[in-house]
Short mmCIF file of C-alpha atoms in Angstrom, two decimals:
data_model
loop_
_atom_site.label_atom_id
_atom_site.label_comp_id
_atom_site.label_asym_id
_atom_site.label_seq_id
_atom_site.Cartn_x
_atom_site.Cartn_y
_atom_site.Cartn_z
CA MET A 1 -34.94 -36.50 -66.78
CA GLY A 2 -31.66 -36.46 -64.86
CA THR A 3 -28.76 -34.03 -64.76
CA THR A 4 -26.47 -34.11 -67.78
CA LYS A 5 -22.94 -32.84 -68.24
CA GLU A 6 -24.41 -30.01 -70.31
CA ASP A 7 -26.66 -29.03 -67.39
CA ILE A 8 -23.60 -28.78 -65.15
CA LYS A 9 -21.71 -26.75 -67.73
CA ALA A 10 -24.68 -24.39 -68.10
CA ALA A 11 -24.79 -23.77 -64.34
CA LEU A 12 -21.05 -23.10 -64.29
CA TRP A 13 -21.41 -20.59 -67.12
CA ARG A 14 -24.25 -18.88 -65.27
CA GLY A 15 -21.96 -18.55 -62.29
CA ALA A 16 -19.13 -17.20 -64.42
CA ASN A 17 -21.45 -14.62 -65.99
CA THR A 18 -22.51 -13.48 -62.53
CA PHE A 19 -18.92 -12.41 -61.87
CA ARG A 20 -18.23 -10.99 -65.30
CA GLY A 21 -17.14 -7.37 -64.99
CA ILE A 22 -16.90 -7.63 -61.19
CA ILE A 23 -13.67 -9.57 -60.77
CA ASP A 24 -10.79 -10.54 -63.03
CA ALA A 25 -11.43 -13.62 -65.18
CA ALA A 26 -8.47 -15.37 -63.54
CA ASN A 27 -10.42 -15.37 -60.25
CA TYR A 28 -13.76 -16.72 -61.53
CA LYS A 29 -12.68 -20.26 -60.77
CA ASP A 30 -12.17 -19.63 -57.05
CA TYR A 31 -15.79 -18.63 -56.49
CA VAL A 32 -17.69 -20.57 -59.14
CA LEU A 33 -15.94 -23.91 -58.70
CA SER A 34 -16.09 -23.62 -54.91
CA MET A 35 -19.85 -23.12 -55.05
CA LEU A 36 -20.25 -26.09 -57.40
CA PHE A 37 -18.25 -28.15 -54.92
CA VAL A 38 -20.48 -27.12 -52.02
CA LYS A 39 -23.56 -28.02 -54.09
CA TYR A 40 -22.03 -31.41 -54.90
CA LEU A 41 -21.19 -32.14 -51.25
CA SER A 42 -24.65 -31.07 -50.11
CA ASP A 43 -26.63 -33.08 -52.66
CA THR A 44 -24.43 -36.15 -52.28
CA TYR A 45 -24.60 -36.08 -48.49
CA LYS A 46 -28.37 -35.58 -48.58
CA GLU A 47 -28.82 -38.66 -50.74
CA LYS A 48 -26.46 -40.77 -48.64
CA ILE A 49 -28.39 -39.84 -45.48
CA GLU A 50 -31.72 -40.68 -47.14
CA ASP A 51 -30.35 -44.06 -48.24
CA LEU A 52 -29.06 -44.84 -44.74
CA LYS A 53 -32.38 -43.93 -43.12
CA GLU A 54 -34.17 -46.32 -45.45
CA LYS A 55 -31.61 -49.07 -44.90
CA TYR A 56 -31.32 -48.67 -41.10
CA PRO A 57 -34.65 -47.78 -39.44
CA ASP A 58 -33.00 -48.39 -36.08
CA ALA A 59 -31.54 -45.07 -34.82
CA VAL A 60 -28.43 -46.64 -33.28
CA ARG A 61 -27.49 -48.54 -36.42
CA PHE A 62 -28.24 -45.45 -38.50
CA GLU A 63 -25.87 -43.29 -36.44
CA ARG A 64 -23.20 -45.97 -36.60
CA ALA A 65 -23.46 -46.14 -40.40
CA LYS A 66 -23.56 -42.35 -40.67
CA ALA A 67 -20.26 -42.10 -38.78
CA ARG A 68 -18.63 -44.27 -41.46
CA LEU A 69 -19.51 -41.92 -44.33
CA GLU A 70 -16.60 -40.41 -46.22
CA PHE A 71 -17.54 -36.91 -45.08
CA ILE A 72 -20.14 -35.21 -42.90
CA LEU A 73 -22.13 -32.01 -43.40
CA LYS A 74 -23.98 -30.08 -40.73
CA ASP A 75 -27.26 -28.41 -41.66
CA ASP A 76 -25.86 -24.86 -41.56
CA HIS A 77 -22.99 -25.90 -43.85
CA THR A 78 -25.20 -27.10 -46.70
CA PHE A 79 -26.04 -25.37 -49.93
CA ASP A 80 -29.75 -25.44 -49.08
CA TYR A 81 -29.11 -23.51 -45.86
CA LEU A 82 -27.07 -20.91 -47.73
CA TYR A 83 -29.69 -20.62 -50.45
CA ASP A 84 -32.45 -20.09 -47.89
CA SER A 85 -30.24 -17.35 -46.35
CA ARG A 86 -29.45 -15.69 -49.67
CA TYR A 87 -31.18 -12.41 -48.77
CA ALA A 88 -29.16 -12.00 -45.57
CA SER A 89 -27.04 -8.86 -45.57
CA ASP A 90 -24.13 -10.91 -44.21
CA ILE A 91 -24.42 -13.76 -46.71
CA GLY A 92 -20.67 -13.57 -47.38
CA VAL A 93 -19.99 -14.24 -43.70
CA LEU A 94 -22.42 -17.17 -43.71
CA ILE A 95 -20.79 -18.75 -46.78
CA ASN A 96 -17.32 -18.38 -45.27
CA ALA A 97 -18.54 -19.95 -42.02
CA ALA A 98 -20.03 -22.89 -43.92
CA LEU A 99 -16.78 -23.46 -45.84
CA ARG A 100 -14.64 -23.35 -42.71
CA GLY A 101 -17.09 -25.67 -40.98
CA ILE A 102 -16.85 -28.20 -43.80
CA GLU A 103 -13.06 -28.11 -43.53
CA ASP A 104 -13.04 -28.43 -39.73
CA ASP A 105 -15.47 -31.36 -39.74
CA ASN A 106 -13.58 -33.22 -42.48
CA THR A 107 -9.94 -32.37 -41.82
CA ALA A 108 -8.45 -35.50 -43.33
CA GLN A 109 -10.43 -35.27 -46.56
CA LEU A 110 -11.07 -31.56 -47.04
CA GLY A 111 -8.82 -29.66 -44.64
CA GLY A 112 -7.76 -26.35 -46.21
CA VAL A 113 -9.60 -26.91 -49.49
CA PHE A 114 -11.33 -23.51 -49.28
CA ARG A 115 -8.43 -21.62 -47.74
CA SER A 116 -7.82 -19.42 -50.80
CA VAL A 117 -11.31 -18.05 -51.36
CA ASP A 118 -13.04 -15.32 -49.36
CA PHE A 119 -16.75 -14.81 -50.07
CA ASN A 120 -16.81 -11.76 -47.79
CA SER A 121 -14.00 -9.83 -49.48
CA GLU A 122 -14.99 -6.24 -50.33
CA SER A 123 -11.76 -5.76 -52.28
CA MET A 124 -12.82 -8.58 -54.61
CA LEU A 125 -16.62 -8.40 -54.56
CA GLY A 126 -17.33 -4.72 -53.94
CA ASN A 127 -19.28 -2.86 -51.28
CA PRO A 128 -21.70 -4.75 -49.00
CA LYS A 129 -24.75 -4.16 -51.19
CA GLN A 130 -23.00 -5.21 -54.42
CA LYS A 131 -21.40 -8.19 -52.71
CA ALA A 132 -24.72 -9.42 -51.29
CA THR A 133 -26.38 -9.12 -54.70
CA THR A 134 -23.58 -11.00 -56.46
CA LEU A 135 -23.58 -13.86 -53.95
CA ARG A 136 -27.37 -14.14 -54.02
CA ASN A 137 -27.21 -14.43 -57.81
CA LEU A 138 -24.49 -17.07 -57.54
CA LEU A 139 -26.59 -19.20 -55.19
CA GLU A 140 -29.54 -18.88 -57.54
CA ASP A 141 -27.33 -19.94 -60.47
CA PHE A 142 -26.82 -23.35 -58.85
CA LYS A 143 -30.17 -23.91 -57.10
CA SER A 144 -31.81 -25.86 -59.94
CA LEU A 145 -28.80 -28.14 -60.43
CA ASP A 146 -29.46 -31.58 -58.93
CA LEU A 147 -26.13 -33.26 -58.21
CA ARG A 148 -27.39 -36.29 -56.32
CA PRO A 149 -25.45 -39.25 -57.79
CA SER A 150 -28.67 -41.12 -58.63
CA GLN A 151 -29.87 -38.17 -60.74
CA ILE A 152 -26.76 -37.73 -62.90
CA GLU A 153 -27.14 -39.18 -66.38
CA ILE A 154 -24.27 -41.42 -67.46
CA GLU A 155 -23.15 -42.88 -70.78
CA THR A 156 -23.42 -46.63 -70.19
CA GLN A 157 -21.53 -47.48 -73.36
CA GLU A 158 -18.55 -45.53 -71.99
CA ARG A 159 -18.83 -47.30 -68.61
CA GLN A 160 -19.28 -43.98 -66.86
CA VAL A 161 -20.15 -43.47 -63.23
CA PRO A 162 -21.69 -40.22 -61.89
CA SER A 163 -18.30 -38.94 -60.73
CA ASP A 164 -17.02 -39.15 -64.32
CA VAL A 165 -19.77 -36.80 -65.55
CA LEU A 166 -19.30 -34.32 -62.73
CA GLY A 167 -15.52 -34.47 -62.87
CA ASP A 168 -15.42 -34.04 -66.65
CA ALA A 169 -17.69 -30.98 -66.42
CA PHE A 170 -15.46 -29.56 -63.68
CA GLU A 171 -12.36 -30.08 -65.86
CA TYR A 172 -14.12 -28.58 -68.87
CA MET A 173 -14.75 -25.41 -66.89
CA ILE A 174 -11.19 -25.33 -65.61
CA GLY A 175 -10.14 -25.32 -69.25
CA GLU A 176 -12.58 -22.53 -70.09
CA PHE A 177 -11.39 -20.46 -67.15
CA ALA A 178 -7.80 -21.13 -68.23
CA SER A 179 -8.65 -19.82 -71.69
CA GLN A 180 -10.03 -16.60 -70.22
CA ALA A 181 -7.25 -16.24 -67.68
CA GLY A 182 -4.59 -16.30 -70.42
CA LYS A 183 -1.01 -16.20 -69.17
CA LYS A 184 -2.03 -16.82 -65.56
CA ALA A 185 -3.41 -20.22 -66.54
CA GLY A 186 -0.34 -21.80 -68.07
CA ASN A 187 0.87 -23.47 -64.91
CA PHE A 188 -2.38 -24.96 -63.63
CA PHE A 189 -3.99 -26.57 -66.66
CA THR A 190 -2.66 -28.98 -69.27
CA PRO A 191 -4.78 -29.17 -72.44
CA MET A 192 -6.74 -32.42 -72.68
CA MET A 193 -5.06 -33.85 -75.79
CA VAL A 194 -1.58 -33.16 -74.40
CA SER A 195 -2.60 -34.82 -71.12
CA GLU A 196 -3.87 -37.80 -73.09
CA LEU A 197 -0.55 -38.12 -74.95
CA ILE A 198 1.49 -37.86 -71.74
CA ALA A 199 -0.73 -40.36 -69.93
CA ARG A 200 -0.43 -42.92 -72.69
CA ILE A 201 3.34 -42.55 -72.92
CA VAL A 202 3.90 -42.94 -69.18
CA SER A 203 1.28 -45.74 -69.15
CA PRO A 204 0.82 -46.47 -65.42
CA LYS A 205 -0.01 -50.04 -64.41
CA ALA A 206 -2.14 -51.41 -61.60
CA ASN A 207 -0.57 -51.07 -58.13
CA GLU A 208 1.87 -48.41 -59.29
CA SER A 209 2.37 -44.92 -57.86
CA ILE A 210 1.95 -41.72 -59.90
CA TYR A 211 3.42 -38.34 -58.98
CA ASP A 212 3.23 -34.79 -60.31
CA PRO A 213 5.55 -32.27 -58.57
CA THR A 214 3.64 -29.32 -60.10
CA SER A 215 0.18 -30.85 -59.99
CA GLY A 216 -1.91 -27.74 -60.73
CA SER A 217 -5.60 -28.57 -61.18
CA GLY A 218 -4.84 -32.30 -60.97
CA SER A 219 -6.16 -32.97 -64.48
CA LEU A 220 -2.91 -34.47 -65.74
CA LEU A 221 -2.63 -36.77 -62.72
CA ILE A 222 -6.23 -37.91 -63.12
CA ARG A 223 -5.84 -38.67 -66.82
CA ALA A 224 -2.66 -40.64 -66.14
CA ALA A 225 -4.37 -42.57 -63.33
CA LYS A 226 -7.25 -43.49 -65.64
CA GLN A 227 -4.81 -45.45 -67.81
CA ALA A 228 -4.57 -48.08 -65.09
CA GLY A 229 -7.85 -47.41 -63.29
CA ILE A 230 -8.23 -44.65 -60.72
CA ASP A 231 -8.86 -47.12 -57.91
CA LYS A 232 -5.80 -49.23 -58.81
CA VAL A 233 -3.00 -46.67 -58.40
CA ALA A 234 -1.63 -44.44 -55.66
CA ILE A 235 -1.75 -40.73 -56.55
CA TYR A 236 0.67 -38.11 -55.24
CA GLY A 237 1.16 -34.48 -56.12
CA GLN A 238 2.47 -31.16 -54.88
CA GLU A 239 1.41 -27.64 -55.84
CA MET A 240 2.88 -24.34 -54.71
CA ASN A 241 -0.05 -22.01 -55.51
CA GLY A 242 -2.65 -22.22 -52.73
CA SER A 243 -5.64 -21.37 -54.93
CA VAL A 244 -4.64 -23.91 -57.56
CA TRP A 245 -3.90 -26.53 -54.86
CA SER A 246 -7.46 -26.09 -53.58
CA MET A 247 -8.86 -26.53 -57.09
CA GLY A 248 -6.81 -29.70 -57.54
CA ARG A 249 -8.13 -31.16 -54.28
CA MET A 250 -11.71 -30.46 -55.36
CA ASN A 251 -11.05 -32.01 -58.76
CA MET A 252 -9.81 -35.21 -57.14
CA PHE A 253 -12.82 -35.38 -54.82
CA LEU A 254 -15.29 -34.81 -57.65
CA HIS A 255 -13.68 -37.70 -59.54
CA ASP A 256 -14.32 -39.85 -56.47
CA ILE A 257 -10.61 -39.96 -55.63
CA HIS A 258 -10.54 -39.56 -51.87
CA ASP A 259 -7.11 -40.96 -51.08
CA ALA A 260 -4.91 -38.80 -53.32
CA LYS A 261 -2.07 -37.18 -51.40
CA ILE A 262 -1.78 -33.67 -52.81
CA ALA A 263 0.60 -31.51 -50.77
CA TRP A 264 0.88 -27.72 -50.71
CA GLY A 265 4.34 -26.23 -51.07
CA ASP A 266 7.45 -25.83 -53.21
CA SER A 267 8.53 -29.25 -54.46
CA LEU A 268 12.09 -28.00 -55.06
CA SER A 269 13.00 -26.40 -51.74
CA ASN A 270 10.45 -28.26 -49.63
CA PRO A 271 9.40 -31.60 -51.15
CA MET A 272 6.59 -32.96 -48.99
CA HIS A 273 6.55 -36.60 -50.10
CA LEU A 274 9.31 -38.32 -48.16
CA ASP A 275 9.85 -41.91 -47.07
CA SER A 276 10.19 -43.13 -43.49
CA ASP A 277 13.90 -42.25 -43.52
CA GLY A 278 13.29 -38.68 -44.64
CA ASN A 279 14.52 -39.26 -48.19
CA LEU A 280 12.66 -38.44 -51.37
CA MET A 281 9.80 -40.85 -51.95
CA GLN A 282 10.26 -42.92 -55.12
CA PHE A 283 7.53 -43.31 -57.75
CA ASP A 284 6.80 -45.56 -60.71
CA ALA A 285 5.42 -42.88 -63.02
CA ILE A 286 5.95 -39.11 -62.94
CA VAL A 287 4.14 -36.58 -65.12
CA ALA A 288 4.48 -32.80 -65.15
CA ASN A 289 3.61 -29.61 -66.96
CA MET A 290 6.04 -27.53 -64.97
CA PRO A 291 6.48 -23.73 -64.95
CA PHE A 292 8.60 -22.79 -67.97
CA SER A 293 12.03 -21.35 -67.13
CA GLN A 294 11.04 -20.32 -63.61
CA ASP A 295 13.07 -17.41 -62.34
CA LYS A 296 14.48 -17.48 -58.79
CA TRP A 297 13.63 -21.16 -58.46
CA ALA A 298 16.21 -21.56 -55.67
CA GLN A 299 14.94 -18.78 -53.41
CA GLY A 300 13.33 -21.35 -51.10
CA PHE A 301 16.83 -22.64 -50.26
CA ASN A 302 17.61 -19.19 -48.84
CA PRO A 303 14.80 -18.65 -46.31
CA GLY A 304 16.91 -16.32 -44.17
CA GLY A 305 17.48 -13.93 -47.07
CA GLU A 306 21.27 -13.76 -46.66
CA ALA A 307 21.71 -11.40 -49.59
CA ALA A 308 19.55 -8.80 -47.89
CA ALA A 309 22.16 -8.04 -45.25
CA LYS A 310 24.92 -5.54 -45.93
CA ASN A 311 28.45 -6.71 -46.62
CA LYS A 312 27.29 -10.22 -47.42
CA LYS A 313 27.69 -12.05 -50.67
CA GLU A 314 24.55 -12.49 -52.70
CA PHE A 315 23.05 -15.94 -52.22
CA LYS A 316 24.17 -18.43 -54.83
CA MET A 317 22.63 -21.86 -55.08
CA THR A 318 25.08 -24.73 -54.66
CA SER A 319 24.59 -28.47 -54.80
CA SER A 320 25.47 -28.73 -51.10
CA ALA A 321 22.43 -26.60 -50.21
CA ASP A 322 20.16 -29.47 -51.23
CA ARG A 323 20.14 -32.28 -48.69
CA PHE A 324 18.63 -34.64 -51.26
CA HIS A 325 21.63 -34.29 -53.63
CA ARG A 326 19.46 -33.62 -56.66
CA PHE A 327 21.87 -31.08 -58.13
CA ASP A 328 25.15 -32.96 -57.80
CA TRP A 329 25.23 -33.31 -61.61
CA GLY A 330 25.02 -29.53 -61.98
CA VAL A 331 23.16 -26.56 -60.56
CA PRO A 332 20.73 -25.02 -63.05
CA PRO A 333 21.02 -21.23 -63.61
CA SER A 334 19.06 -19.15 -61.08
CA SER A 335 16.85 -17.69 -63.81
CA LYS A 336 15.96 -21.01 -65.46
CA GLY A 337 14.40 -23.65 -63.21
CA ASP A 338 13.59 -26.21 -65.91
CA TRP A 339 16.40 -28.64 -65.13
CA ALA A 340 15.83 -28.17 -61.39
CA PHE A 341 12.36 -29.68 -61.79
CA LEU A 342 13.62 -32.38 -64.16
CA LEU A 343 16.40 -33.41 -61.78
CA HIS A 344 13.89 -33.53 -58.94
CA MET A 345 11.74 -35.90 -61.00
CA ILE A 346 14.66 -38.08 -62.06
CA HIS A 347 15.80 -38.44 -58.44
CA SER A 348 12.24 -39.33 -57.41
CA LEU A 349 12.06 -42.37 -59.71
CA LYS A 350 11.96 -45.99 -58.67
CA ASP A 351 14.43 -48.36 -60.32
CA ASN A 352 12.12 -48.98 -63.28
CA GLY A 353 10.34 -45.64 -63.17
CA ARG A 354 9.66 -43.21 -66.02
CA VAL A 355 9.06 -39.49 -66.41
CA VAL A 356 7.15 -37.56 -69.08
CA ALA A 357 7.42 -33.78 -68.71
CA VAL A 358 6.49 -30.74 -70.79
CA VAL A 359 9.49 -28.44 -71.26
CA PRO A 360 10.48 -25.40 -73.34
CA HIS A 361 12.89 -26.08 -76.19
CA GLY A 362 15.67 -24.13 -74.47
CA VAL A 363 16.15 -27.08 -72.15
CA LEU A 364 17.48 -29.01 -75.13
CA PHE A 365 20.33 -26.73 -76.13
CA ARG A 366 21.19 -24.05 -73.57
CA GLY A 367 24.81 -24.22 -72.45
CA ALA A 368 26.85 -23.84 -69.25
CA SER A 369 25.53 -25.91 -66.33
CA GLU A 370 22.50 -27.04 -68.31
CA GLY A 371 24.82 -28.54 -70.92
CA GLN A 372 26.69 -30.43 -68.19
CA ILE A 373 23.43 -31.76 -66.80
CA ARG A 374 22.25 -32.91 -70.23
CA GLN A 375 25.52 -34.75 -70.79
CA ARG A 376 25.29 -36.54 -67.47
CA VAL A 377 21.64 -37.50 -68.03
CA VAL A 378 22.48 -38.95 -71.45
CA GLU A 379 25.57 -40.75 -70.17
CA GLU A 380 23.49 -42.28 -67.37
CA ASN A 381 21.20 -43.64 -70.14
CA LEU A 382 18.14 -41.92 -68.67
CA LEU A 383 16.89 -40.02 -71.71
CA ASP A 384 14.43 -42.09 -73.73
CA ALA A 385 12.75 -39.62 -76.10
CA VAL A 386 12.37 -35.99 -77.12
CA ILE A 387 9.06 -35.10 -78.79
CA GLY A 388 8.50 -31.69 -80.38
CA LEU A 389 4.94 -30.35 -80.18
CA PRO A 390 3.14 -27.68 -82.25
CA GLU A 391 3.16 -24.06 -81.21
CA ASN A 392 0.32 -22.41 -79.29
CA LEU A 393 -0.91 -25.60 -77.59
CA PHE A 394 -0.61 -24.26 -74.05
CA PHE A 395 -2.32 -21.44 -72.23
CA GLY A 396 -0.04 -18.56 -71.37
CA THR A 397 2.48 -19.04 -74.15
CA THR A 398 2.42 -19.34 -77.92
CA ILE A 399 5.89 -20.84 -78.19
CA PRO A 400 6.20 -24.52 -79.12
CA ALA A 401 7.09 -26.89 -76.32
CA CYS A 402 8.28 -30.47 -76.25
CA LEU A 403 8.03 -33.60 -74.14
CA MET A 404 11.07 -35.20 -72.57
CA VAL A 405 10.80 -38.84 -71.59
CA PHE A 406 13.19 -40.36 -69.05
CA LYS A 407 13.46 -43.96 -67.90
CA LYS A 408 15.59 -45.76 -65.37
CA ASN A 409 17.31 -49.05 -66.19
CA ARG A 410 16.48 -48.96 -69.87
CA ASN A 411 17.28 -52.03 -71.94
CA ASN A 412 18.34 -49.89 -74.91
CA ASP A 413 20.75 -46.98 -75.27
CA ASP A 414 19.30 -44.96 -78.13
CA VAL A 415 17.08 -41.86 -78.03
CA VAL A 416 14.10 -41.32 -80.31
CA PHE A 417 13.58 -37.77 -81.56
CA ILE A 418 10.13 -36.93 -82.95
CA ASP A 419 9.08 -33.68 -84.63
CA ALA A 420 5.28 -33.47 -84.41
CA SER A 421 5.15 -29.70 -84.84
CA GLY A 422 4.42 -29.54 -88.55
CA GLU A 423 1.32 -28.53 -90.45
CA GLY A 424 -1.35 -31.22 -90.55
CA ARG A 425 -0.48 -32.54 -87.09
CA TYR A 426 -2.73 -30.12 -85.23
CA GLU A 427 -5.94 -28.21 -85.71
CA LYS A 428 -6.82 -24.65 -84.79
CA ASP A 429 -9.50 -24.29 -82.10
CA LYS A 430 -10.51 -20.77 -81.05
CA THR A 431 -7.30 -19.16 -79.79
CA GLN A 432 -5.42 -22.41 -79.15
CA ASN A 433 -4.12 -25.17 -81.37
CA LYS A 434 -5.03 -28.78 -80.55
CA LEU A 435 -3.26 -32.04 -81.23
CA THR A 436 -5.30 -34.25 -83.52
CA PRO A 437 -6.11 -37.87 -82.55
CA LYS A 438 -4.13 -39.03 -85.60
CA SER A 439 -1.10 -37.04 -84.48
CA ILE A 440 -1.28 -38.66 -81.03
CA GLU A 441 -1.46 -42.12 -82.61
CA ASP A 442 1.46 -41.29 -84.94
CA ILE A 443 3.58 -40.12 -82.01
CA LEU A 444 2.71 -43.12 -79.85
CA GLY A 445 3.31 -45.59 -82.67
CA THR A 446 6.67 -44.09 -83.56
CA TYR A 447 7.76 -43.83 -79.92
CA THR A 448 6.82 -47.46 -79.24
CA LYS A 449 8.33 -48.94 -82.41
CA ARG A 450 11.40 -46.66 -82.25
CA LYS A 451 11.76 -46.44 -86.03
CA SER A 452 13.24 -43.55 -87.99
CA ILE A 453 10.76 -41.89 -90.35
CA GLU A 454 11.88 -39.30 -92.87
CA LYS A 455 11.04 -35.75 -91.78
CA PHE A 456 9.27 -37.02 -88.65
CA ALA A 457 11.46 -39.16 -86.43
CA HIS A 458 15.05 -40.28 -85.94
CA VAL A 459 16.47 -42.86 -83.56
CA ALA A 460 19.82 -41.44 -82.46
CA THR A 461 22.72 -43.32 -80.96
CA ILE A 462 24.65 -42.04 -77.99
CA GLU A 463 27.58 -41.50 -80.37
CA GLU A 464 25.47 -39.15 -82.50
CA ILE A 465 24.41 -37.16 -79.45
CA ASN A 466 28.01 -37.03 -78.27
CA ALA A 467 29.09 -35.76 -81.71
CA ASN A 468 26.53 -32.96 -81.29
CA ASP A 469 28.08 -32.01 -77.92
CA TYR A 470 24.94 -33.28 -76.17
CA ASN A 471 22.84 -30.65 -77.86
CA LEU A 472 19.36 -32.21 -78.10
CA ASN A 473 17.77 -29.64 -80.39
CA ILE A 474 15.38 -31.66 -82.54
CA PRO A 475 16.40 -30.22 -85.97
CA ARG A 476 19.88 -31.67 -85.42
CA TYR A 477 18.37 -35.13 -85.63
CA VAL A 478 15.13 -34.78 -87.61
CA ASP A 479 15.59 -32.97 -90.92
CA THR A 480 12.28 -31.37 -91.85
CA PHE A 481 13.77 -29.04 -94.43
CA GLU A 482 11.75 -28.91 -97.62
CA GLU A 483 13.84 -28.06 -100.66
CA GLU A 484 12.38 -25.40 -102.88
CA LYS A 485 11.69 -26.42 -106.43
CA LEU A 486 14.40 -25.38 -108.90
CA ILE A 487 13.39 -22.45 -111.05
CA ASP A 488 13.46 -23.06 -114.79
CA ILE A 489 15.04 -19.83 -116.05
CA GLU A 490 14.27 -20.55 -119.69
CA GLN A 491 10.62 -21.11 -118.83
CA VAL A 492 10.58 -17.84 -116.90
CA LYS A 493 12.03 -16.00 -119.93
CA THR A 494 9.38 -17.53 -122.19
CA ASN A 495 6.63 -16.51 -119.75
CA ILE A 496 7.93 -12.93 -119.68
CA THR A 497 8.02 -12.77 -123.50
CA ASN A 498 4.47 -14.08 -123.70
CA ILE A 499 3.26 -11.57 -121.13
CA LYS A 500 4.90 -8.71 -123.03
CA SER A 501 3.28 -9.85 -126.27
CA GLU A 502 -0.15 -10.07 -124.62
CA LEU A 503 0.34 -6.63 -123.06
CA ALA A 504 1.25 -5.08 -126.44
CA GLU A 505 -1.88 -6.60 -127.99
CA VAL A 506 -4.07 -5.19 -125.21
CA GLU A 507 -2.49 -1.73 -125.56
CA SER A 508 -3.06 -1.79 -129.32
CA GLN A 509 -6.73 -2.74 -128.86
CA LEU A 510 -7.18 -0.02 -126.22
CA SER A 511 -5.68 2.59 -128.58
CA LYS A 512 -8.14 1.57 -131.32
CA TYR A 513 -11.11 1.92 -128.94
CA LEU A 514 -9.97 5.38 -127.87
CA SER A 515 -9.55 6.45 -131.49
CA ASP A 516 -13.09 5.29 -132.34
CA ILE A 517 -14.58 7.62 -129.74
CA GLY A 518 -12.37 10.55 -130.72
CA LEU A 519 -9.92 10.25 -127.87
CA GLY A 520 -7.03 8.96 -129.88
CA VAL A 521 -3.63 10.46 -129.17
#
């Protein structure tokens, strides 16, 4: 019997339990997922080498074919080597050396992928004896897991390949770690059903490019790419958090996506995806679950720290500070980076491109510069839809969020507002709510058909939005108010009279019973 997705999940849970009580739950992923990745690389490489030896008995041809493999692994960089060395007092040093060796030997594919994890850290893993015991247990947690592609069981009816099973298990565990990490998880993981909704709205086509400026674990990008076929689209992303960037790179590799271009850095102050002229690269489809209302979003435009010097004005972000002219329509407030990310996405669109982004509701109605930006975006006919989601869908926040959909060169000039936040449109699951499949279909159907539906959706004209001073708050367009039933005062009076009569009868009966037993008053 081969390796199932449940087998992989079980090994991941064993690894997580090894670290329970030793490190913070938010850091489980760095160690457990990294070890799974090493096991995957080792087993996959072992099988590829065995296949090549069988196919090419001639040593020269074998070496030539081996050089063409997607990655290489030296013996002392494999999981088996580390497992055999598990009783070494310096096992943390050996694991670190293996990880760095993997990176150095596969710079193009895996350079820097382990940069954020240190298996020899006493501050994280305890004193040498405790650290050695923990790492030995971790290696033993994964030893029995066979991740050779030929041994992974697939669902043929779902047209799976081994990378689907492994990648899905990896994403499942990312979600579980996100659940345990709480607030720290909000910016690296988008719940599956929300990702599915976003992917189907943005609907990438074959030969298109997909981009996520806050790519996190990569799950949202992968789900969007699957709409067209992972091997039929070009995938780009950027992530600021080094640990999360590493996890995203691993996620791509496990899904057999070896050509994704995921950059590390701040996509606002230092966008890494530029064209040959040094301008922002343009994309067909952009998806994002960006940090909500990020404070100090513009600090990267002030690398010299001008405000730190005496007698100098405090740094204030201006449109001229951005060489890409993304903020010419207005500079978002320094404490709220939502529109900074949205403007970056809008200015990264191709002529027929579209954006679907998760945003907090404040983006829809806050004033000052954000109001000016909203007005310009609407006047440029870029806003296509606003979709309200239920509360408590996302890790790290219980507040409801919404999706904003933007399109360039639209052939219509209305905006569809959808309120999918009501009861019956989600289900409770542990500590998080989940969108139901029916709710997703309702949203997609309404968005596509662009029809007004009482208490659910309204197709607004530009004139309506103008009349609302470009305030996009959903209740201004979708009336979900439920009138309370009128109270029949006469019926209430009758009910009170009846109750009094029944009460008098009960009191009379009680008095008779008391009298019968000699307790009458």
